[in-house]
Amino acid sequence: MPLLAGSLLTLAFSQAPGDLFTKAPPVVDEALRARLNKFYEAHRDGKFRAADAYVAEDSKDTFFEADKRRCKTFEIAKITYAEQFTKADVLTLCETSMLMPPQGVIELKLPLASKWKVVNGEWFWYIEPRAGRESPFGQMFPGAGNEGGIPSSIPKGPDVKDLLRMVKVDKNVLKFRGATGGTDELRISSDLEGEAQLTIEAPSAPDLTISLDKATLKAKETATVAVRYAPAAGQPRRVPSTFEFRIRVQPLDRVIPVQVAFN
C-alpha cells in the first residue's frame, strides 16, 4: 500500500465515526467561534444592541422582542455543522444567577441551544419559523420535551410578586406624635430556605435612632426594626410630616421603603 494512502487510512480510523463528514475545516470553525464569542460577550456585558450585529436580518424582530439574560461567563460546549458547513447548532454553557423559590437566588450553568447560518460569508444567529415561543437562545415549548436532549432556552425566574412573597414586613408605616418621643417597631420575615442579609439605609436624623436586631435572617425567622424618636427640647417635628428609610434585602437586591409619620 502506498505510504500516502496508508497515512490517510490511519487518520480516518483514528477519528470518531462520522468525523470526516461533520468536522468543519479549521477556517470555518474559527470563523464561527469568533462570532459566537462576540455574541455572548455582548450578553455577558449586557450590551444587547451589540449582540444584534450578529443576528440575521430575518430574525431581528424575534431577537428584539425575546427575553434576554446576562451570562457572567460562557463556554462553547458543542458545535454540530450541517448543510456543507453553512449551518450549525451550537450548545453554550452560560453561568448566570436565577431566582428559584423558595431557595432564593442561586448560581448555575445553563445549557443554551442556538442556531447559526452563513449569510454573505458571515455567521449569524437565526431562528426557524416554527410554532413556539422564541428566545435568543432557542425556542420554548411549554410542556414539550427538548430536541436531542438539549434544553432549548433559559427558564425564567419568578416575577416581582414572587419576590414580595419571599421577604415581607408586617407594616410599612411607623407613627409618632410630633411633640412626643417614643418607639415603634416593625417585623420582617423570610420564606427563603437560604439566608437573607438585611441592611438599613437612612438619611441622617439626630432625633431618630433606627436599629436592627439581626443582620442575617434565616429561613422562617423574623427580625425586628425599631425606630426611637427623641425630639430635642423645643424642636419637635412639624406635623403632619414624614421621614423615609429603606431596608435592603440581599441576595434579592430588594429595597423595602418604610415611612415614619409624625401626626
Short mmCIF file of N, CA and C in Angstrom, two decimals, residues 35 44 50 61 64 66 69 79 82 89 91 107 109 138 155 169 173 190 199 212 218 222 252 256:
data_model
loop_
_atom_site.label_atom_id
_atom_site.label_comp_id
_atom_site.label_asym_id
_atom_site.label_seq_id
_atom_site.Cartn_x
_atom_site.Cartn_y
_atom_site.Cartn_z
N ARG A 35 -17.41 34.62 15.97
CA ARG A 35 -18.71 35.29 16.01
C ARG A 35 -19.47 34.92 17.29
N ARG A 44 -22.82 38.89 28.02
CA ARG A 44 -22.13 38.97 29.31
C ARG A 44 -22.09 40.40 29.83
N ALA A 50 -25.20 45.53 20.75
CA ALA A 50 -24.01 44.99 20.08
C ALA A 50 -24.26 43.56 19.63
N ASP A 61 -36.43 40.90 14.49
CA ASP A 61 -37.63 41.22 15.27
C ASP A 61 -37.79 40.26 16.43
N PHE A 64 -35.20 41.07 19.11
CA PHE A 64 -35.53 42.30 19.82
C PHE A 64 -36.60 42.06 20.88
N ALA A 66 -37.46 39.14 22.31
CA ALA A 66 -37.26 37.98 23.18
C ALA A 66 -36.66 38.37 24.52
N ARG A 69 -30.88 37.28 28.89
CA ARG A 69 -30.26 37.08 30.20
C ARG A 69 -28.75 37.24 30.07
N ILE A 79 -20.52 22.17 18.88
CA ILE A 79 -21.00 22.70 17.60
C ILE A 79 -21.26 21.54 16.66
N ALA A 82 -24.01 21.44 9.62
CA ALA A 82 -24.92 20.83 8.66
C ALA A 82 -24.88 21.61 7.36
N ASP A 89 -25.74 23.98 14.74
CA ASP A 89 -26.42 24.00 16.03
C ASP A 89 -25.35 24.11 17.10
N LEU A 91 -24.27 24.55 21.26
CA LEU A 91 -24.61 24.42 22.67
C LEU A 91 -23.60 25.23 23.48
N GLU A 107 -26.60 30.38 41.79
CA GLU A 107 -25.71 30.45 40.64
C GLU A 107 -25.69 29.08 39.96
N LYS A 109 -24.93 26.91 35.85
CA LYS A 109 -24.57 26.95 34.44
C LYS A 109 -25.72 26.36 33.63
N GLY A 138 -32.90 30.03 21.63
CA GLY A 138 -33.64 28.90 21.10
C GLY A 138 -35.12 29.07 21.33
N PRO A 155 -34.85 28.96 31.41
CA PRO A 155 -36.10 29.11 32.13
C PRO A 155 -36.15 30.46 32.84
N VAL A 169 -42.56 42.69 55.27
CA VAL A 169 -42.68 43.38 56.56
C VAL A 169 -44.14 43.39 56.98
N VAL A 173 -45.43 51.65 57.73
CA VAL A 173 -45.52 52.98 58.33
C VAL A 173 -45.39 52.87 59.85
N SER A 190 -38.96 36.06 56.49
CA SER A 190 -38.44 35.48 55.26
C SER A 190 -38.98 34.08 55.04
N THR A 199 -29.82 45.22 55.62
CA THR A 199 -29.13 46.45 55.99
C THR A 199 -30.14 47.59 55.97
N LEU A 212 -31.61 47.47 64.06
CA LEU A 212 -32.00 46.18 63.50
C LEU A 212 -31.44 45.10 64.41
N LYS A 218 -32.47 33.99 58.75
CA LYS A 218 -32.54 32.61 58.27
C LYS A 218 -33.97 32.23 57.92
N THR A 222 -37.70 35.81 62.00
CA THR A 222 -38.23 37.17 61.98
C THR A 222 -37.21 38.12 62.60
N LEU A 252 -31.56 39.13 47.12
CA LEU A 252 -32.62 39.51 46.20
C LEU A 252 -32.42 40.92 45.65
N ILE A 256 -37.07 47.71 50.56
CA ILE A 256 -38.38 47.89 51.17
C ILE A 256 -38.41 49.28 51.80
#
